[in-house]
Amino acid sequence: MQYEFLSYFVTATSLVFLTLIAWFGFQIRSNAKWYRKARERKDLS
Amino acid sequence: MFLHSRRNQIWLGLLILGLALDLWIIVNHTPMIPQQHWAQKIFYIHVPVAWTAFLSYFVVMIAGIAYLVKKDNRWDRVGLAAAEIGTVFMSLVLVTGPIWAKPIWGKPWVWEPRLTTSLILFLIYIGYFMLREFGGHPERIARYAAVLGIIAFLDVPIIFLSVKFWAPEVQSHPQVEMAKQPTGILGPFFYSLALFTILYVFMMLFRIHTLKLKEEVQSHAV
């Protein structure tokens, strides 16, 4: 059967790519947060 | 910010294109293996993800040794970034493996050597993050984390060689020999492997950049 086990492949691949997207999402947010704080500190000094 | 740099934006764009191409090649240009069908194609992702996890834990070990020798916080940041990214990839290994195993073995998990030693490595790193969180003084945390990172890596060669260490009766894991693979597998496989390695380097640079910013802000806040 040509599509046998296709759902397993789709599930595994989606999980990997969604995890990577989530990781980058968190990193962009975290990077922006600390960058903002670093700038605030420079503005104060 | 890390992604404000033109160079990093280009690298991220290339990585996204590379991953899309990887997926396209896996779906359209890899042979369908009898009995396993689409489930086998999980390996083009699963094995590079596992490789990246082990590479990352190797970096944790190297950073641990460098920190203990030089007492330089930069190495502590490298170790922490590698431990975090390695554990993200290790979790993906432990999830994608059982997804493959369910249709092929009939059950998602078997307590056989490679799976068990992989789970142990993951649990060691859960301990590593608990130590990072609750270990007390930052200098002591860095020192203990460096030692734990070095000891934890001892499990990686055990995982790698587990299919040979233990008796064949207790093995369920496929004992793959690259040279015996059908043609058409190796090209896409090595492309995927190289791509995940480049992705790992990019993720490391991104995380180290953020950790450095965080440390600078916190050191001035005290």
CSV table of C-alpha atoms in Angstrom, one decimal:
chain,number,residue,atom,x,y,z
A,1,MET,CA,0.0,0.0,0.0
A,2,GLN,CA,1.5,3.3,-1.1
A,3,TYR,CA,0.4,5.4,1.9
A,4,GLU,CA,1.0,2.8,4.6
A,5,PHE,CA,2.3,4.3,7.8
A,6,LEU,CA,2.2,7.8,6.3
A,7,SER,CA,0.5,9.2,9.4
A,8,TYR,CA,3.4,8.1,11.5
A,9,PHE,CA,5.9,9.9,9.3
A,10,VAL,CA,3.7,13.1,9.2
A,11,THR,CA,3.4,13.0,13.0
A,12,ALA,CA,7.1,12.5,13.7
A,13,THR,CA,8.2,15.1,11.2
A,14,SER,CA,5.6,17.7,12.3
A,15,LEU,CA,6.7,17.2,16.0
A,16,VAL,CA,10.3,17.9,15.1
A,17,PHE,CA,9.6,21.0,13.0
A,18,LEU,CA,7.0,22.4,15.4
A,19,THR,CA,9.5,22.0,18.3
A,20,LEU,CA,12.1,23.8,16.3
A,21,ILE,CA,9.7,26.6,15.5
A,22,ALA,CA,8.7,26.8,19.2
A,23,TRP,CA,12.4,26.9,20.2
A,24,PHE,CA,13.1,29.8,17.9
A,25,GLY,CA,9.9,31.6,19.0
A,26,PHE,CA,11.1,31.4,22.7
A,27,GLN,CA,14.6,32.5,21.8
A,28,ILE,CA,13.4,35.5,19.8
A,29,ARG,CA,11.3,36.6,22.8
A,30,SER,CA,14.0,35.9,25.3
A,31,ASN,CA,16.7,37.7,23.3
A,32,ALA,CA,14.4,40.7,22.8
A,33,LYS,CA,13.7,40.8,26.6
A,34,TRP,CA,17.3,40.8,27.6
A,35,TYR,CA,18.3,43.2,24.8
A,36,ARG,CA,15.6,45.7,26.0
A,37,LYS,CA,16.9,45.4,29.6
A,38,ALA,CA,20.5,45.9,28.6
A,39,ARG,CA,19.4,49.0,26.7
A,40,GLU,CA,17.5,50.3,29.6
A,41,ARG,CA,20.5,49.9,31.8
A,42,LYS,CA,22.7,51.8,29.3
A,43,ASP,CA,20.2,54.6,29.1
A,44,LEU,CA,20.2,54.9,32.9
A,45,SER,CA,24.0,55.0,33.3
B,1,MET,CA,19.6,41.7,18.9
B,2,PHE,CA,20.8,38.4,17.4
B,3,LEU,CA,18.5,38.5,14.4
B,4,HIS,CA,19.1,42.2,13.7
B,5,SER,CA,22.4,41.2,12.1
B,6,ARG,CA,22.1,40.8,8.3
B,7,ARG,CA,24.5,37.8,8.4
B,8,ASN,CA,22.3,35.9,10.9
B,9,GLN,CA,19.1,36.8,8.9
B,10,ILE,CA,20.7,35.3,5.8
B,11,TRP,CA,21.8,32.2,7.7
B,12,LEU,CA,18.3,31.7,9.1
B,13,GLY,CA,16.7,32.1,5.7
B,14,LEU,CA,19.1,29.6,4.2
B,15,LEU,CA,18.4,27.1,7.0
B,16,ILE,CA,14.6,27.5,6.5
B,17,LEU,CA,15.1,26.8,2.7
B,18,GLY,CA,17.5,24.0,3.5
B,19,LEU,CA,14.9,22.3,5.8
B,20,ALA,CA,12.1,22.7,3.3
B,21,LEU,CA,14.3,21.1,0.7
B,22,ASP,CA,15.2,18.3,3.1
B,23,LEU,CA,11.6,17.5,3.6
B,24,TRP,CA,10.9,17.7,-0.1
B,25,ILE,CA,13.8,15.3,-0.9
B,26,ILE,CA,12.7,12.9,1.9
B,27,VAL,CA,9.1,12.8,0.6
B,28,ASN,CA,9.8,12.7,-3.1
B,29,HIS,CA,13.3,11.4,-3.7
B,30,THR,CA,14.0,8.6,-1.3
B,31,PRO,CA,13.3,4.9,-1.9
B,32,MET,CA,10.3,3.3,-0.3
B,33,ILE,CA,11.6,0.4,1.9
B,34,PRO,CA,9.4,-2.8,1.8
B,35,GLN,CA,7.6,-3.6,5.1
B,36,GLN,CA,8.4,-0.2,6.6
B,37,HIS,CA,7.1,2.1,3.9
B,38,TRP,CA,6.6,5.7,5.2
B,39,ALA,CA,7.7,4.8,8.7
B,40,GLN,CA,11.3,4.2,7.4
B,41,LYS,CA,11.4,7.8,6.2
B,42,ILE,CA,11.3,8.9,9.8
B,43,PHE,CA,14.9,7.9,10.0
B,44,TYR,CA,16.0,10.7,7.8
B,45,ILE,CA,15.0,13.0,10.6
B,46,HIS,CA,15.4,10.8,13.7
B,47,VAL,CA,19.0,9.9,13.1
B,48,PRO,CA,20.3,13.5,12.4
B,49,VAL,CA,18.3,14.7,15.4
B,50,ALA,CA,20.0,12.0,17.5
B,51,TRP,CA,23.4,12.9,16.1
B,52,THR,CA,22.8,16.6,17.0
B,53,ALA,CA,21.8,15.6,20.5
B,54,PHE,CA,25.0,13.6,21.0
B,55,LEU,CA,27.2,16.3,19.4
B,56,SER,CA,25.6,18.8,21.8
B,57,TYR,CA,26.4,16.7,24.8
B,58,PHE,CA,30.0,16.3,23.5
B,59,VAL,CA,30.2,20.1,23.5
B,60,VAL,CA,28.9,20.2,27.1
B,61,MET,CA,31.7,17.9,28.0
B,62,ILE,CA,34.4,20.0,26.2
B,63,ALA,CA,32.9,23.2,27.7
B,64,GLY,CA,33.0,21.5,31.2
B,65,ILE,CA,36.7,20.6,30.9
B,66,ALA,CA,37.5,24.1,29.6
B,67,TYR,CA,35.6,25.7,32.5
B,68,LEU,CA,37.3,23.6,35.1
B,69,VAL,CA,40.7,24.4,33.6
B,70,LYS,CA,40.2,28.1,32.8
B,71,LYS,CA,37.4,29.1,35.3
B,72,ASP,CA,36.1,31.4,32.5
B,73,ASN,CA,32.3,32.0,32.5
B,74,ARG,CA,32.2,31.9,28.8
B,75,TRP,CA,32.7,28.2,28.9
B,76,ASP,CA,29.9,27.9,31.5
B,77,ARG,CA,27.6,29.7,29.0
B,78,VAL,CA,28.6,27.4,26.2
B,79,GLY,CA,28.0,24.3,28.4
B,80,LEU,CA,24.6,25.5,29.5
B,81,ALA,CA,23.5,26.4,25.9
B,82,ALA,CA,24.7,23.0,24.6
B,83,ALA,CA,22.9,21.2,27.5
B,84,GLU,CA,19.6,23.0,26.7
B,85,ILE,CA,19.8,22.4,23.0
B,86,GLY,CA,21.0,18.9,23.4
B,87,THR,CA,18.1,18.1,25.6
B,88,VAL,CA,15.6,19.6,23.1
B,89,PHE,CA,17.0,17.2,20.5
B,90,MET,CA,17.2,14.3,22.9
B,91,SER,CA,13.5,14.7,23.7
B,92,LEU,CA,12.8,14.6,20.0
B,93,VAL,CA,14.8,11.4,19.7
B,94,LEU,CA,12.8,9.8,22.5
B,95,VAL,CA,9.5,10.9,20.8
B,96,THR,CA,10.3,10.1,17.1
B,97,GLY,CA,11.8,6.7,17.9
B,98,PRO,CA,8.6,5.3,19.5
B,99,ILE,CA,6.6,6.8,16.6
B,100,TRP,CA,8.7,4.7,14.3
B,101,ALA,CA,8.6,1.6,16.6
B,102,LYS,CA,4.8,1.5,17.0
B,103,PRO,CA,4.0,0.3,13.5
B,104,ILE,CA,7.3,-1.7,13.0
B,105,TRP,CA,7.6,-3.4,16.4
B,106,GLY,CA,4.0,-3.3,17.3
B,107,LYS,CA,4.7,-1.3,20.5
B,108,PRO,CA,6.3,2.1,21.0
B,109,TRP,CA,8.8,1.2,23.7
B,110,VAL,CA,10.9,-1.9,24.5
B,111,TRP,CA,13.3,-2.0,27.4
B,112,GLU,CA,16.3,-2.9,25.2
B,113,PRO,CA,19.8,-1.5,25.6
B,114,ARG,CA,19.9,1.4,23.2
B,115,LEU,CA,16.5,2.8,24.2
B,116,THR,CA,17.1,2.4,27.9
B,117,THR,CA,20.6,4.0,27.8
B,118,SER,CA,19.1,6.9,25.8
B,119,LEU,CA,16.4,7.4,28.4
B,120,ILE,CA,19.1,7.3,31.1
B,121,LEU,CA,21.0,10.1,29.3
B,122,PHE,CA,17.9,12.2,29.1
B,123,LEU,CA,17.2,11.7,32.8
B,124,ILE,CA,20.8,12.6,33.7
B,125,TYR,CA,20.2,15.9,31.9
B,126,ILE,CA,16.9,16.5,33.8
B,127,GLY,CA,19.1,16.2,36.9
B,128,TYR,CA,21.6,18.6,35.3
B,129,PHE,CA,18.9,21.3,35.0
B,130,MET,CA,17.7,20.7,38.5
B,131,LEU,CA,21.3,21.3,39.7
B,132,ARG,CA,21.4,24.4,37.6
B,133,GLU,CA,18.2,25.7,39.2
B,134,PHE,CA,18.7,24.7,42.8
B,135,GLY,CA,22.5,24.2,43.2
B,136,GLY,CA,23.2,27.3,45.3
B,137,HIS,CA,26.0,29.7,44.6
B,138,PRO,CA,26.5,30.5,40.9
B,139,GLU,CA,30.2,29.6,40.9
B,140,ARG,CA,29.5,26.3,42.6
B,141,ILE,CA,26.7,25.5,40.2
B,142,ALA,CA,29.0,26.2,37.3
B,143,ARG,CA,31.6,23.9,38.7
B,144,TYR,CA,29.2,21.0,39.6
B,145,ALA,CA,27.5,21.4,36.2
B,146,ALA,CA,30.8,21.1,34.4
B,147,VAL,CA,31.6,17.9,36.3
B,148,LEU,CA,28.2,16.5,35.7
B,149,GLY,CA,28.4,17.3,32.0
B,150,ILE,CA,31.7,15.4,31.7
B,151,ILE,CA,30.3,12.4,33.6
B,152,ALA,CA,27.0,12.4,31.6
B,153,PHE,CA,28.9,12.2,28.3
B,154,LEU,CA,30.2,8.7,29.3
B,155,ASP,CA,26.7,7.4,28.5
B,156,VAL,CA,27.0,8.5,24.8
B,157,PRO,CA,29.6,5.9,23.7
B,158,ILE,CA,27.6,3.3,25.7
B,159,ILE,CA,24.4,4.2,23.7
B,160,PHE,CA,26.4,4.2,20.4
B,161,LEU,CA,28.0,0.8,21.1
B,162,SER,CA,25.0,-0.7,23.0
B,163,VAL,CA,24.0,-2.7,19.9
B,164,LYS,CA,27.3,-4.5,20.2
B,165,PHE,CA,27.8,-4.5,24.0
B,166,TRP,CA,24.8,-6.5,24.9
B,167,ALA,CA,23.8,-10.0,23.7
B,168,PRO,CA,21.8,-10.1,20.5
B,169,GLU,CA,18.8,-11.8,22.3
B,170,VAL,CA,18.1,-8.5,24.2
B,171,GLN,CA,18.4,-6.3,21.2
B,172,SER,CA,15.5,-4.9,19.2
B,173,HIS,CA,17.3,-2.0,17.6
B,174,PRO,CA,18.1,-2.2,13.9
B,175,GLN,CA,21.8,-2.9,13.5
B,176,VAL,CA,22.3,-0.7,10.5
B,177,GLU,CA,25.4,-0.9,8.3
B,178,MET,CA,25.7,2.1,6.0
B,179,ALA,CA,27.5,0.2,3.2
B,180,LYS,CA,24.5,-2.2,3.0
B,181,GLN,CA,21.9,0.4,2.6
B,182,PRO,CA,20.0,0.5,-0.7
B,183,THR,CA,21.1,3.2,-3.2
B,184,GLY,CA,19.3,6.5,-2.9
B,185,ILE,CA,19.3,6.5,0.9
B,186,LEU,CA,22.8,7.8,1.7
B,187,GLY,CA,22.7,11.1,-0.3
B,188,PRO,CA,19.5,12.4,1.4
B,189,PHE,CA,20.6,11.0,4.8
B,190,PHE,CA,24.0,12.9,4.7
B,191,TYR,CA,22.3,16.0,3.5
B,192,SER,CA,19.9,15.9,6.4
B,193,LEU,CA,22.8,15.2,8.8
B,194,ALA,CA,24.9,18.1,7.5
B,195,LEU,CA,21.8,20.4,7.7
B,196,PHE,CA,21.0,19.6,11.3
B,197,THR,CA,24.6,20.1,12.2
B,198,ILE,CA,24.6,23.6,10.7
B,199,LEU,CA,21.2,24.3,12.4
B,200,TYR,CA,22.8,23.2,15.7
B,201,VAL,CA,25.7,25.7,15.3
B,202,PHE,CA,23.2,28.5,14.5
B,203,MET,CA,21.1,27.6,17.5
B,204,MET,CA,24.1,27.5,19.8
B,205,LEU,CA,25.3,31.0,18.6
B,206,PHE,CA,21.8,32.4,19.2
B,207,ARG,CA,21.4,30.9,22.7
B,208,ILE,CA,24.9,31.9,23.8
B,209,HIS,CA,24.2,35.4,22.6
B,210,THR,CA,21.1,35.6,24.8
B,211,LEU,CA,22.8,34.0,27.8
B,212,LYS,CA,25.6,36.6,27.5
B,213,LEU,CA,23.1,39.5,27.4
B,214,LYS,CA,21.2,38.0,30.4
B,215,GLU,CA,24.4,37.7,32.4
B,216,GLU,CA,25.5,41.2,31.6
B,217,VAL,CA,22.2,42.6,32.8
B,218,GLN,CA,22.1,40.5,35.9
B,219,SER,CA,25.7,41.2,36.9
B,220,HIS,CA,24.9,45.0,36.9
B,221,ALA,CA,21.6,44.6,38.7
B,222,VAL,CA,23.3,43.0,41.8
